[in-house]
């Protein structure tokens, strides 16, 4: 870029590109990056990757476990806040998740009821919970009630079913 009165231009830093008049540098937006100084345009992130900052990224990263790349290619947390006691945080089944559907329950928990739930039910006695989208299975010799949806501490969750040991 060049300011008035300057005889030479200086390149924009990584994460930014020059404006049309070449008088100022603009930060690359969400889902875009400039890896080297002096680039003329920001590049778009590839599928499964995103920017970890909202502006000025110098690279796209594979979204880490627990985050997914949204439509704008920004790495977003599966669960923005910690779940209430007795519930587990949504996560991803590895790095590079794409879209909200990549968010699943971890091992020893399950998502019961609505896909819009924001926390996972921790597996209790008598249940086998393999996580990662699998439905809980009753151990032999146990029975359960039907779970109910609820709002617990601001989370849409399904209350754990009552599990009974058969006699």
Short mmCIF file of N, CA and C in Angstrom, two decimals:
data_model
loop_
_atom_site.label_atom_id
_atom_site.label_comp_id
_atom_site.label_asym_id
_atom_site.label_seq_id
_atom_site.Cartn_x
_atom_site.Cartn_y
_atom_site.Cartn_z
N UNK A 1 0.85 -1.19 0.00
CA UNK A 1 0.00 0.00 0.00
C UNK A 1 0.88 1.23 0.00
N UNK A 2 0.29 2.35 -0.32
CA UNK A 2 1.04 3.59 -0.38
C UNK A 2 0.21 4.70 0.24
N UNK A 3 0.78 5.43 1.17
CA UNK A 3 0.12 6.61 1.73
C UNK A 3 0.48 7.81 0.87
N UNK A 4 -0.30 8.88 1.00
CA UNK A 4 0.00 10.07 0.20
C UNK A 4 1.41 10.56 0.51
N UNK A 5 2.13 10.88 -0.52
CA UNK A 5 3.48 11.41 -0.36
C UNK A 5 4.55 10.34 -0.31
N UNK A 6 4.17 9.06 -0.18
CA UNK A 6 5.17 7.99 -0.16
C UNK A 6 5.58 7.66 -1.59
N UNK A 7 6.86 7.46 -1.79
CA UNK A 7 7.37 7.15 -3.12
C UNK A 7 7.27 5.66 -3.43
N UNK A 8 7.26 4.81 -2.40
CA UNK A 8 7.21 3.37 -2.65
C UNK A 8 6.05 2.73 -1.88
N UNK A 9 5.68 1.54 -2.31
CA UNK A 9 4.59 0.82 -1.67
C UNK A 9 5.17 -0.20 -0.71
N UNK A 10 4.40 -0.55 0.31
CA UNK A 10 4.80 -1.63 1.21
C UNK A 10 3.69 -2.68 1.17
N UNK A 11 4.04 -3.94 1.26
CA UNK A 11 3.04 -5.01 1.17
C UNK A 11 2.18 -5.08 2.43
N UNK A 12 0.98 -5.56 2.26
CA UNK A 12 0.11 -5.83 3.42
C UNK A 12 0.65 -7.05 4.15
N UNK A 13 0.41 -7.11 5.45
CA UNK A 13 0.85 -8.23 6.27
C UNK A 13 0.05 -9.48 5.95
N UNK A 14 0.53 -10.63 6.45
CA UNK A 14 -0.25 -11.86 6.35
C UNK A 14 -1.62 -11.61 6.97
N UNK A 15 -2.65 -12.23 6.40
CA UNK A 15 -4.01 -12.07 6.92
C UNK A 15 -4.73 -10.84 6.41
N UNK A 16 -4.08 -10.08 5.51
CA UNK A 16 -4.72 -8.88 4.96
C UNK A 16 -4.31 -8.68 3.50
N UNK A 17 -5.11 -7.90 2.79
CA UNK A 17 -4.88 -7.60 1.37
C UNK A 17 -5.19 -6.12 1.14
N UNK A 18 -4.66 -5.55 0.04
CA UNK A 18 -4.91 -4.13 -0.21
C UNK A 18 -6.34 -3.85 -0.67
N UNK A 19 -6.84 -2.65 -0.34
CA UNK A 19 -8.14 -2.23 -0.87
C UNK A 19 -7.98 -1.87 -2.34
N UNK A 20 -9.07 -1.53 -3.02
CA UNK A 20 -9.01 -1.24 -4.46
C UNK A 20 -8.08 -0.08 -4.79
N UNK A 21 -8.04 0.93 -3.94
CA UNK A 21 -7.20 2.10 -4.18
C UNK A 21 -5.75 1.87 -3.79
N UNK A 22 -5.51 0.75 -3.14
CA UNK A 22 -4.19 0.38 -2.65
C UNK A 22 -3.63 1.42 -1.67
N UNK A 23 -4.56 1.95 -0.85
CA UNK A 23 -4.15 2.94 0.16
C UNK A 23 -4.27 2.39 1.58
N UNK A 24 -4.86 1.22 1.72
CA UNK A 24 -5.02 0.62 3.05
C UNK A 24 -5.09 -0.90 2.91
N UNK A 25 -4.78 -1.57 4.00
CA UNK A 25 -4.89 -3.03 4.03
C UNK A 25 -6.19 -3.42 4.73
N UNK A 26 -6.87 -4.42 4.18
CA UNK A 26 -8.12 -4.93 4.74
C UNK A 26 -7.89 -6.34 5.26
N UNK A 27 -8.40 -6.62 6.46
CA UNK A 27 -8.26 -7.96 7.03
C UNK A 27 -9.13 -8.95 6.26
N UNK A 28 -8.63 -10.15 6.06
CA UNK A 28 -9.44 -11.21 5.44
C UNK A 28 -10.57 -11.55 6.39
N UNK A 29 -11.74 -11.82 5.85
CA UNK A 29 -12.92 -12.13 6.67
C UNK A 29 -12.99 -13.59 7.08
N UNK A 30 -14.03 -13.93 7.79
CA UNK A 30 -14.27 -15.29 8.26
C UNK A 30 -14.23 -16.26 7.08
N UNK A 31 -13.52 -17.37 7.25
CA UNK A 31 -13.46 -18.39 6.21
C UNK A 31 -12.50 -18.09 5.08
N UNK A 32 -11.72 -17.01 5.21
CA UNK A 32 -10.75 -16.61 4.19
C UNK A 32 -9.42 -16.30 4.86
N UNK A 33 -8.32 -16.40 4.09
CA UNK A 33 -7.00 -16.17 4.67
C UNK A 33 -6.04 -15.63 3.62
N UNK A 34 -4.96 -15.02 4.08
CA UNK A 34 -3.83 -14.60 3.24
C UNK A 34 -2.58 -15.12 3.94
N UNK A 35 -1.96 -16.15 3.37
CA UNK A 35 -0.85 -16.85 4.03
C UNK A 35 0.47 -16.10 3.99
N UNK A 36 0.63 -15.22 3.00
CA UNK A 36 1.90 -14.51 2.84
C UNK A 36 1.67 -13.01 2.78
N UNK A 37 2.67 -12.22 3.17
CA UNK A 37 2.55 -10.77 2.98
C UNK A 37 2.52 -10.44 1.49
N UNK A 38 1.79 -9.41 1.13
CA UNK A 38 1.79 -8.93 -0.25
C UNK A 38 0.81 -9.61 -1.18
N UNK A 39 0.00 -10.53 -0.69
CA UNK A 39 -1.00 -11.15 -1.56
C UNK A 39 -2.06 -10.13 -1.96
N UNK A 40 -2.66 -10.32 -3.12
CA UNK A 40 -3.63 -9.37 -3.65
C UNK A 40 -5.07 -9.72 -3.30
N UNK A 41 -5.32 -10.99 -2.92
CA UNK A 41 -6.68 -11.36 -2.52
C UNK A 41 -6.62 -12.47 -1.48
N UNK A 42 -7.67 -12.55 -0.69
CA UNK A 42 -7.79 -13.58 0.33
C UNK A 42 -8.28 -14.87 -0.32
N UNK A 43 -7.76 -16.00 0.13
CA UNK A 43 -8.18 -17.31 -0.36
C UNK A 43 -9.27 -17.87 0.55
N UNK A 44 -10.15 -18.70 0.00
CA UNK A 44 -11.22 -19.31 0.79
C UNK A 44 -10.72 -20.62 1.39
N UNK A 45 -11.16 -20.90 2.61
CA UNK A 45 -10.83 -22.16 3.27
C UNK A 45 -11.50 -23.33 2.55
N UNK A 46 -10.86 -24.50 2.60
CA UNK A 46 -11.41 -25.72 2.01
C UNK A 46 -12.41 -26.36 2.96
N UNK A 47 -13.25 -27.26 2.45
CA UNK A 47 -14.23 -27.98 3.28
C UNK A 47 -13.53 -28.68 4.44
N UNK A 48 -14.15 -28.64 5.61
CA UNK A 48 -13.60 -29.28 6.79
C UNK A 48 -12.58 -28.43 7.52
N UNK A 49 -12.29 -27.27 6.94
CA UNK A 49 -11.37 -26.35 7.60
C UNK A 49 -12.09 -25.04 7.84
N UNK A 50 -11.50 -24.20 8.66
CA UNK A 50 -12.08 -22.90 8.94
C UNK A 50 -11.05 -22.01 9.59
N UNK A 51 -11.44 -20.78 9.81
CA UNK A 51 -10.57 -19.85 10.51
C UNK A 51 -10.90 -19.92 11.99
N UNK A 52 -9.88 -19.77 12.79
CA UNK A 52 -10.06 -19.79 14.24
C UNK A 52 -10.24 -18.39 14.80
N UNK A 53 -10.02 -17.38 13.95
CA UNK A 53 -10.24 -15.98 14.32
C UNK A 53 -11.28 -15.40 13.37
N UNK A 54 -11.98 -14.36 13.79
CA UNK A 54 -13.05 -13.81 12.96
C UNK A 54 -12.54 -12.93 11.82
N UNK A 55 -11.31 -12.42 11.90
CA UNK A 55 -10.76 -11.60 10.82
C UNK A 55 -9.24 -11.62 10.91
N UNK A 56 -8.60 -11.55 9.74
CA UNK A 56 -7.14 -11.46 9.70
C UNK A 56 -6.40 -12.78 9.78
N UNK A 57 -7.03 -13.86 9.34
CA UNK A 57 -6.37 -15.17 9.42
C UNK A 57 -5.27 -15.29 8.37
N UNK A 58 -4.18 -15.96 8.76
CA UNK A 58 -3.10 -16.22 7.80
C UNK A 58 -3.09 -17.69 7.38
N UNK A 59 -4.06 -18.46 7.84
CA UNK A 59 -4.20 -19.86 7.43
C UNK A 59 -5.57 -20.36 7.85
N UNK A 60 -5.98 -21.43 7.21
CA UNK A 60 -7.16 -22.16 7.64
C UNK A 60 -6.67 -23.39 8.38
N UNK A 61 -7.42 -23.82 9.34
CA UNK A 61 -7.04 -24.98 10.14
C UNK A 61 -8.14 -26.02 10.08
N UNK A 62 -7.75 -27.28 10.20
CA UNK A 62 -8.75 -28.32 10.38
C UNK A 62 -9.40 -28.01 11.72
N UNK A 63 -10.71 -27.93 11.74
CA UNK A 63 -11.38 -27.62 13.01
C UNK A 63 -11.06 -28.73 14.00
N UNK A 64 -10.62 -28.37 15.22
CA UNK A 64 -10.24 -29.39 16.20
C UNK A 64 -11.44 -30.15 16.74
N UNK A 65 -11.16 -31.23 17.44
CA UNK A 65 -12.21 -32.01 18.09
C UNK A 65 -13.05 -31.07 18.96
N UNK A 66 -14.38 -31.20 18.86
CA UNK A 66 -15.29 -30.35 19.63
C UNK A 66 -15.75 -29.12 18.87
N UNK A 67 -15.19 -28.89 17.67
CA UNK A 67 -15.60 -27.76 16.82
C UNK A 67 -15.91 -28.28 15.43
N UNK A 68 -16.75 -27.53 14.69
CA UNK A 68 -17.09 -27.88 13.32
C UNK A 68 -17.02 -26.63 12.46
N UNK A 69 -16.79 -26.82 11.16
CA UNK A 69 -16.76 -25.70 10.21
C UNK A 69 -18.21 -25.38 9.81
N UNK A 70 -18.64 -24.15 10.08
CA UNK A 70 -20.00 -23.75 9.70
C UNK A 70 -20.02 -23.33 8.23
N UNK A 71 -21.16 -22.86 7.75
CA UNK A 71 -21.31 -22.49 6.33
C UNK A 71 -20.33 -21.39 5.93
N UNK A 72 -19.97 -20.52 6.88
CA UNK A 72 -19.03 -19.43 6.59
C UNK A 72 -17.58 -19.89 6.73
N UNK A 73 -17.37 -21.18 7.09
CA UNK A 73 -16.04 -21.77 7.29
C UNK A 73 -15.32 -21.14 8.48
N UNK A 74 -16.06 -21.00 9.55
CA UNK A 74 -15.51 -20.56 10.84
C UNK A 74 -15.65 -21.76 11.77
N UNK A 75 -14.61 -22.08 12.53
CA UNK A 75 -14.65 -23.21 13.46
C UNK A 75 -15.48 -22.81 14.68
N UNK A 76 -16.60 -23.51 14.89
CA UNK A 76 -17.57 -23.19 15.93
C UNK A 76 -17.62 -24.32 16.95
N UNK A 77 -17.70 -23.97 18.24
CA UNK A 77 -17.83 -24.96 19.31
C UNK A 77 -19.15 -25.71 19.16
N UNK A 78 -19.13 -27.03 19.37
CA UNK A 78 -20.38 -27.81 19.37
C UNK A 78 -21.28 -27.38 20.53
N UNK A 79 -20.68 -27.08 21.65
CA UNK A 79 -21.43 -26.63 22.83
C UNK A 79 -20.77 -25.36 23.35
N UNK A 80 -21.52 -24.27 23.34
CA UNK A 80 -20.96 -22.98 23.72
C UNK A 80 -20.72 -22.85 25.23
N UNK A 81 -21.49 -23.55 26.02
CA UNK A 81 -21.34 -23.47 27.47
C UNK A 81 -21.29 -24.88 28.05
N UNK A 82 -20.73 -24.98 29.26
CA UNK A 82 -20.67 -26.28 29.92
C UNK A 82 -22.06 -26.77 30.26
N UNK A 83 -22.30 -28.07 30.10
CA UNK A 83 -23.62 -28.62 30.41
C UNK A 83 -23.85 -28.71 31.92
N UNK A 84 -25.10 -28.86 32.33
CA UNK A 84 -25.39 -29.00 33.76
C UNK A 84 -24.89 -30.35 34.27
N UNK A 85 -24.80 -30.51 35.60
CA UNK A 85 -24.35 -31.79 36.16
C UNK A 85 -25.21 -32.95 35.66
N UNK A 86 -24.57 -34.08 35.38
CA UNK A 86 -25.27 -35.25 34.89
C UNK A 86 -25.38 -35.31 33.38
N UNK A 87 -24.85 -34.30 32.71
CA UNK A 87 -24.88 -34.23 31.26
C UNK A 87 -23.46 -34.04 30.74
N UNK A 88 -23.21 -34.43 29.50
CA UNK A 88 -21.90 -34.31 28.88
C UNK A 88 -21.96 -33.30 27.74
N UNK A 89 -20.82 -32.73 27.41
CA UNK A 89 -20.70 -31.74 26.35
C UNK A 89 -20.71 -32.42 24.98
N UNK A 90 -21.46 -31.87 24.03
CA UNK A 90 -21.40 -32.35 22.65
C UNK A 90 -19.97 -32.17 22.12
N UNK A 91 -19.54 -33.05 21.24
CA UNK A 91 -18.20 -32.98 20.66
C UNK A 91 -18.28 -33.47 19.21
N UNK A 92 -17.16 -33.68 18.59
CA UNK A 92 -17.12 -34.27 17.26
C UNK A 92 -16.37 -35.59 17.33
N UNK A 93 -16.60 -36.44 16.37
CA UNK A 93 -15.94 -37.74 16.33
C UNK A 93 -14.61 -37.61 15.59
N UNK A 94 -13.78 -36.69 16.05
CA UNK A 94 -12.49 -36.41 15.43
C UNK A 94 -12.43 -34.99 14.91
N UNK A 95 -11.28 -34.60 14.41
CA UNK A 95 -11.08 -33.25 13.87
C UNK A 95 -11.67 -33.17 12.46
N UNK A 96 -11.96 -31.95 12.00
CA UNK A 96 -12.42 -31.74 10.63
C UNK A 96 -13.91 -31.87 10.42
N UNK A 97 -14.70 -31.72 11.47
CA UNK A 97 -16.15 -31.81 11.34
C UNK A 97 -16.71 -30.69 10.48
N UNK A 98 -17.74 -31.01 9.70
CA UNK A 98 -18.38 -30.01 8.84
C UNK A 98 -19.86 -29.94 9.20
N UNK A 99 -20.33 -28.78 9.57
CA UNK A 99 -21.74 -28.57 9.88
C UNK A 99 -22.13 -29.04 11.28
N UNK A 100 -23.25 -28.52 11.76
CA UNK A 100 -23.74 -28.83 13.10
C UNK A 100 -23.98 -30.33 13.29
N UNK A 101 -24.31 -31.03 12.22
CA UNK A 101 -24.54 -32.46 12.29
C UNK A 101 -23.31 -33.27 12.68
N UNK A 102 -22.13 -32.65 12.63
CA UNK A 102 -20.90 -33.34 13.04
C UNK A 102 -20.81 -33.46 14.56
N UNK A 103 -21.65 -32.73 15.28
CA UNK A 103 -21.62 -32.75 16.74
C UNK A 103 -22.40 -33.96 17.25
N UNK A 104 -21.74 -34.75 18.06
CA UNK A 104 -22.31 -35.97 18.61
C UNK A 104 -21.97 -36.07 20.10
N UNK A 105 -22.54 -37.05 20.75
CA UNK A 105 -22.24 -37.30 22.17
C UNK A 105 -20.99 -38.15 22.29
N UNK A 106 -20.16 -37.89 23.31
CA UNK A 106 -18.97 -38.71 23.51
C UNK A 106 -19.30 -40.08 24.10
N UNK A 107 -18.30 -40.92 24.19
CA UNK A 107 -18.43 -42.24 24.78
C UNK A 107 -19.05 -42.12 26.17
N UNK A 108 -19.87 -43.07 26.54
CA UNK A 108 -20.55 -43.13 27.84
C UNK A 108 -21.63 -42.06 28.01
N UNK A 109 -22.18 -41.59 26.90
CA UNK A 109 -23.31 -40.66 26.94
C UNK A 109 -24.11 -40.84 25.67
N UNK A 110 -25.30 -40.21 25.63
CA UNK A 110 -26.14 -40.34 24.44
C UNK A 110 -27.02 -39.11 24.29
N UNK A 111 -27.45 -38.87 23.05
CA UNK A 111 -28.36 -37.79 22.72
C UNK A 111 -29.72 -38.44 22.55
N UNK A 112 -30.60 -38.17 23.45
CA UNK A 112 -31.90 -38.80 23.42
C UNK A 112 -32.95 -37.77 23.03
N UNK A 113 -33.83 -38.14 22.14
CA UNK A 113 -34.89 -37.22 21.74
C UNK A 113 -34.44 -36.32 20.60
N UNK A 114 -34.54 -35.03 20.76
CA UNK A 114 -34.35 -34.04 19.72
C UNK A 114 -32.88 -33.88 19.30
N UNK A 115 -32.64 -33.72 17.97
CA UNK A 115 -31.29 -33.43 17.46
C UNK A 115 -30.87 -32.01 17.80
N UNK A 116 -31.82 -31.20 18.30
CA UNK A 116 -31.47 -29.83 18.68
C UNK A 116 -31.02 -29.75 20.13
N UNK A 117 -30.95 -30.89 20.81
CA UNK A 117 -30.48 -30.89 22.19
C UNK A 117 -29.07 -30.31 22.24
N UNK A 118 -28.75 -29.66 23.33
CA UNK A 118 -27.44 -29.01 23.47
C UNK A 118 -26.54 -29.69 24.49
N UNK A 119 -26.97 -30.80 25.05
CA UNK A 119 -26.14 -31.56 25.98
C UNK A 119 -26.51 -33.04 25.87
N UNK A 120 -25.60 -33.89 26.27
CA UNK A 120 -25.78 -35.34 26.20
C UNK A 120 -26.05 -35.89 27.58
N UNK A 121 -26.89 -36.90 27.65
CA UNK A 121 -27.20 -37.56 28.91
C UNK A 121 -26.06 -38.53 29.24
N UNK A 122 -25.50 -38.42 30.45
CA UNK A 122 -24.45 -39.34 30.88
C UNK A 122 -25.08 -40.69 31.16
N UNK A 123 -24.46 -41.72 30.69
CA UNK A 123 -24.97 -43.08 30.82
C UNK A 123 -24.98 -43.51 32.29
N UNK A 124 -26.07 -44.09 32.72
CA UNK A 124 -26.20 -44.55 34.10
C UNK A 124 -26.14 -46.07 34.20
N UNK A 125 -26.34 -46.56 35.40
CA UNK A 125 -26.31 -47.99 35.66
C UNK A 125 -27.36 -48.70 34.80
N UNK A 126 -27.00 -49.83 34.24
CA UNK A 126 -27.91 -50.63 33.45
C UNK A 126 -27.95 -50.26 31.98
N UNK A 127 -27.21 -49.23 31.59
CA UNK A 127 -27.18 -48.82 30.18
C UNK A 127 -25.78 -48.98 29.61
N UNK A 128 -25.72 -49.34 28.33
CA UNK A 128 -24.47 -49.41 27.59
C UNK A 128 -24.51 -48.27 26.58
N UNK A 129 -23.64 -47.29 26.74
CA UNK A 129 -23.63 -46.11 25.87
C UNK A 129 -22.32 -46.04 25.11
N UNK A 130 -22.40 -46.25 23.82
CA UNK A 130 -21.20 -46.25 22.98
C UNK A 130 -20.90 -44.86 22.43
N UNK A 131 -21.81 -43.90 22.63
CA UNK A 131 -21.59 -42.53 22.17
C UNK A 131 -21.56 -42.41 20.66
N UNK A 132 -21.14 -41.24 20.18
CA UNK A 132 -20.98 -40.94 18.77
C UNK A 132 -22.20 -41.30 17.93
N UNK A 133 -23.37 -40.98 18.45
CA UNK A 133 -24.62 -41.15 17.72
C UNK A 133 -25.35 -42.45 17.98
N UNK A 134 -24.73 -43.38 18.70
CA UNK A 134 -25.38 -44.67 18.97
C UNK A 134 -26.41 -44.52 20.08
N UNK A 135 -27.54 -45.20 19.94
CA UNK A 135 -28.58 -45.19 20.97
C UNK A 135 -28.12 -46.05 22.15
N UNK A 136 -28.51 -45.67 23.37
CA UNK A 136 -28.13 -46.49 24.53
C UNK A 136 -28.86 -47.84 24.49
N UNK A 137 -28.19 -48.86 24.98
CA UNK A 137 -28.76 -50.21 25.03
C UNK A 137 -28.89 -50.62 26.50
N UNK A 138 -30.01 -51.24 26.83
CA UNK A 138 -30.20 -51.76 28.18
C UNK A 138 -29.38 -53.03 28.37
N UNK A 139 -28.72 -53.13 29.51
CA UNK A 139 -28.04 -54.38 29.86
C UNK A 139 -29.11 -55.42 30.17
N UNK A 140 -28.81 -56.69 29.99
CA UNK A 140 -29.76 -57.75 30.36
C UNK A 140 -30.14 -57.61 31.84
N UNK A 141 -31.42 -57.81 32.13
CA UNK A 141 -31.88 -57.73 33.51
C UNK A 141 -32.30 -56.33 33.94
N UNK A 142 -32.40 -55.38 32.99
CA UNK A 142 -32.81 -54.01 33.30
C UNK A 142 -33.99 -53.62 32.41
N UNK A 143 -34.80 -52.70 32.91
CA UNK A 143 -35.92 -52.12 32.16
C UNK A 143 -35.86 -50.61 32.36
N UNK A 144 -36.56 -49.84 31.51
CA UNK A 144 -36.50 -48.38 31.65
C UNK A 144 -37.83 -47.73 31.34
N UNK A 145 -37.96 -46.49 31.80
CA UNK A 145 -39.13 -45.66 31.50
C UNK A 145 -38.85 -44.90 30.21
N UNK A 146 -39.85 -44.20 29.70
CA UNK A 146 -39.68 -43.37 28.51
C UNK A 146 -39.11 -42.02 28.93
N UNK A 147 -38.00 -41.56 28.30
CA UNK A 147 -37.42 -40.27 28.66
C UNK A 147 -38.31 -39.10 28.26
N UNK A 148 -38.17 -37.95 28.96
CA UNK A 148 -38.95 -36.74 28.68
C UNK A 148 -38.00 -35.60 28.35
N UNK A 149 -38.41 -34.72 27.41
CA UNK A 149 -37.61 -33.53 27.10
C UNK A 149 -37.78 -32.51 28.21
N UNK A 150 -36.72 -31.72 28.42
CA UNK A 150 -36.75 -30.71 29.48
C UNK A 150 -35.75 -29.62 29.16
N UNK A 151 -35.88 -28.50 29.85
CA UNK A 151 -34.92 -27.41 29.77
C UNK A 151 -34.22 -27.37 31.12
N UNK A 152 -32.93 -27.74 31.13
CA UNK A 152 -32.17 -27.79 32.37
C UNK A 152 -31.04 -26.77 32.28
N UNK A 153 -31.06 -25.78 33.14
CA UNK A 153 -30.02 -24.74 33.17
C UNK A 153 -29.77 -24.13 31.79
N UNK A 154 -30.83 -23.90 31.05
CA UNK A 154 -30.71 -23.26 29.74
C UNK A 154 -30.37 -24.22 28.61
N UNK A 155 -30.25 -25.51 28.88
CA UNK A 155 -29.96 -26.51 27.85
C UNK A 155 -31.23 -27.27 27.53
N UNK A 156 -31.50 -27.48 26.23
CA UNK A 156 -32.58 -28.37 25.83
C UNK A 156 -32.01 -29.77 25.89
N UNK A 157 -32.50 -30.57 26.81
CA UNK A 157 -31.99 -31.93 27.01
C UNK A 157 -33.14 -32.89 27.16
N UNK A 158 -32.82 -34.15 27.13
CA UNK A 158 -33.80 -35.17 27.44
C UNK A 158 -33.43 -35.73 28.79
N UNK A 159 -34.37 -35.69 29.71
CA UNK A 159 -34.09 -36.22 31.04
C UNK A 159 -33.78 -37.70 30.91
N UNK A 160 -32.81 -38.18 31.67
CA UNK A 160 -32.47 -39.60 31.58
C UNK A 160 -33.67 -40.47 31.95
N UNK A 161 -33.83 -41.58 31.26
CA UNK A 161 -34.93 -42.48 31.64
C UNK A 161 -34.61 -43.13 32.98
N UNK A 162 -35.64 -43.47 33.71
CA UNK A 162 -35.43 -44.22 34.93
C UNK A 162 -35.10 -45.65 34.51
N UNK A 163 -33.99 -46.18 35.00
CA UNK A 163 -33.58 -47.54 34.67
C UNK A 163 -33.72 -48.38 35.92
N UNK A 164 -34.40 -49.48 35.78
CA UNK A 164 -34.70 -50.36 36.92
C UNK A 164 -34.06 -51.72 36.71
N UNK A 165 -33.53 -52.25 37.80
CA UNK A 165 -33.02 -53.63 37.77
C UNK A 165 -34.19 -54.57 37.96
N UNK A 166 -34.35 -55.51 37.07
CA UNK A 166 -35.46 -56.47 37.18
C UNK A 166 -35.12 -57.49 38.28
N UNK A 167 -36.14 -57.90 38.99
CA UNK A 167 -35.93 -58.90 40.07
C UNK A 167 -36.41 -60.23 39.65
#
